[in-house]
Tab-separated table of C-alpha atoms in Angstrom:
chain	number	residue	atom	x	y	z
A	1	UNK	CA	122.019	71.575	151.331
A	2	UNK	CA	119.476	69.085	149.888
A	3	UNK	CA	119.401	70.815	146.480
A	4	UNK	CA	123.156	70.496	146.324
A	5	UNK	CA	123.127	66.822	147.173
A	6	UNK	CA	124.602	67.484	150.626
A	7	UNK	CA	122.218	65.073	152.368
A	8	UNK	CA	124.092	64.621	155.672
A	9	UNK	CA	124.291	68.378	156.128
A	10	UNK	CA	120.606	68.751	155.281
A	11	UNK	CA	119.679	66.084	157.804
A	12	UNK	CA	121.747	67.802	160.481
A	13	UNK	CA	120.030	71.099	159.758
A	14	UNK	CA	116.574	69.513	159.899
A	15	UNK	CA	117.438	67.796	163.164
A	16	UNK	CA	118.723	71.038	164.731
A	17	UNK	CA	115.547	72.774	163.707
A	18	UNK	CA	113.388	69.993	165.194
A	19	UNK	CA	115.345	70.135	168.495
A	20	UNK	CA	114.721	73.856	168.734
A	21	UNK	CA	110.993	73.443	167.953
A	22	UNK	CA	109.572	69.884	167.772
A	23	UNK	CA	106.404	71.174	166.266
A	24	UNK	CA	108.303	72.704	163.323
A	25	UNK	CA	106.316	71.141	160.464
A	26	UNK	CA	108.307	72.572	157.622
A	27	UNK	CA	111.700	71.184	158.710
A	28	UNK	CA	110.256	67.730	159.503
A	29	UNK	CA	108.326	67.641	156.284
A	30	UNK	CA	111.435	68.470	154.280
A	31	UNK	CA	113.476	65.956	156.304
A	32	UNK	CA	110.863	63.294	155.500
A	33	UNK	CA	110.906	64.192	151.810
A	34	UNK	CA	114.728	63.875	151.773
A	35	UNK	CA	114.489	60.476	153.449
A	36	UNK	CA	111.865	59.136	151.113
A	37	UNK	CA	112.752	60.791	147.862
A	38	UNK	CA	116.505	61.062	147.939
A	39	UNK	CA	117.654	58.350	150.348
A	40	UNK	CA	115.024	55.636	149.762
A	41	UNK	CA	114.004	55.424	153.390
A	42	UNK	CA	110.211	55.664	153.333
A	43	UNK	CA	109.611	54.079	156.725
A	44	UNK	CA	111.774	56.690	158.423
A	45	UNK	CA	110.021	59.459	156.467
A	46	UNK	CA	106.612	58.062	157.559
A	47	UNK	CA	107.735	58.201	161.214
A	48	UNK	CA	108.622	61.853	160.755
A	49	UNK	CA	105.317	62.690	159.195
A	50	UNK	CA	103.534	60.975	162.099
A	51	UNK	CA	105.646	63.052	164.519
A	52	UNK	CA	104.439	66.252	162.869
A	53	UNK	CA	100.814	65.108	163.011
A	54	UNK	CA	101.090	64.706	166.776
A	55	UNK	CA	101.512	68.461	167.012
A	56	UNK	CA	99.551	69.512	163.920
A	57	UNK	CA	96.844	66.766	163.185
A	58	UNK	CA	95.120	68.860	160.510
A	59	UNK	CA	98.199	70.002	158.605
A	60	UNK	CA	97.124	69.454	154.992
A	61	UNK	CA	100.636	69.409	153.577
A	62	UNK	CA	101.728	66.706	155.996
A	63	UNK	CA	98.575	64.713	155.420
A	64	UNK	CA	99.049	64.910	151.684
A	65	UNK	CA	102.741	63.904	151.903
A	66	UNK	CA	101.854	61.012	154.258
A	67	UNK	CA	99.124	59.792	151.900
A	68	UNK	CA	101.361	60.015	148.839
A	69	UNK	CA	104.134	58.200	150.662
A	70	UNK	CA	101.772	55.409	151.771
A	71	UNK	CA	100.678	55.041	148.145
A	72	UNK	CA	104.290	54.645	146.984
A	73	UNK	CA	104.797	52.041	149.744
A	74	UNK	CA	101.873	50.056	148.387
A	75	UNK	CA	99.650	50.739	151.417
A	76	UNK	CA	96.544	51.809	149.539
A	77	UNK	CA	94.021	51.271	152.360
A	78	UNK	CA	96.112	53.351	154.752
A	79	UNK	CA	96.626	56.042	152.145
A	80	UNK	CA	92.845	56.285	151.558
A	81	UNK	CA	92.286	56.539	155.339
A	82	UNK	CA	94.479	59.661	155.548
């Protein structure tokens, strides 16, 4: 859905996946990327990345995405701390 610009449908699919398995890192990571990259909602994306880290605190993909997002948000010190 995301690659076709069907953002609402993509969000619904990500949310369904997260309801089925809240620790599903892939769906939440993609949902966060859609929010930050496509919809300009970095704070909402950051909240999703933090949600994943509650279940998977050492997930390198999520840590990297979180750090990159913090950099784009101008939060250099927080990005370095990741």
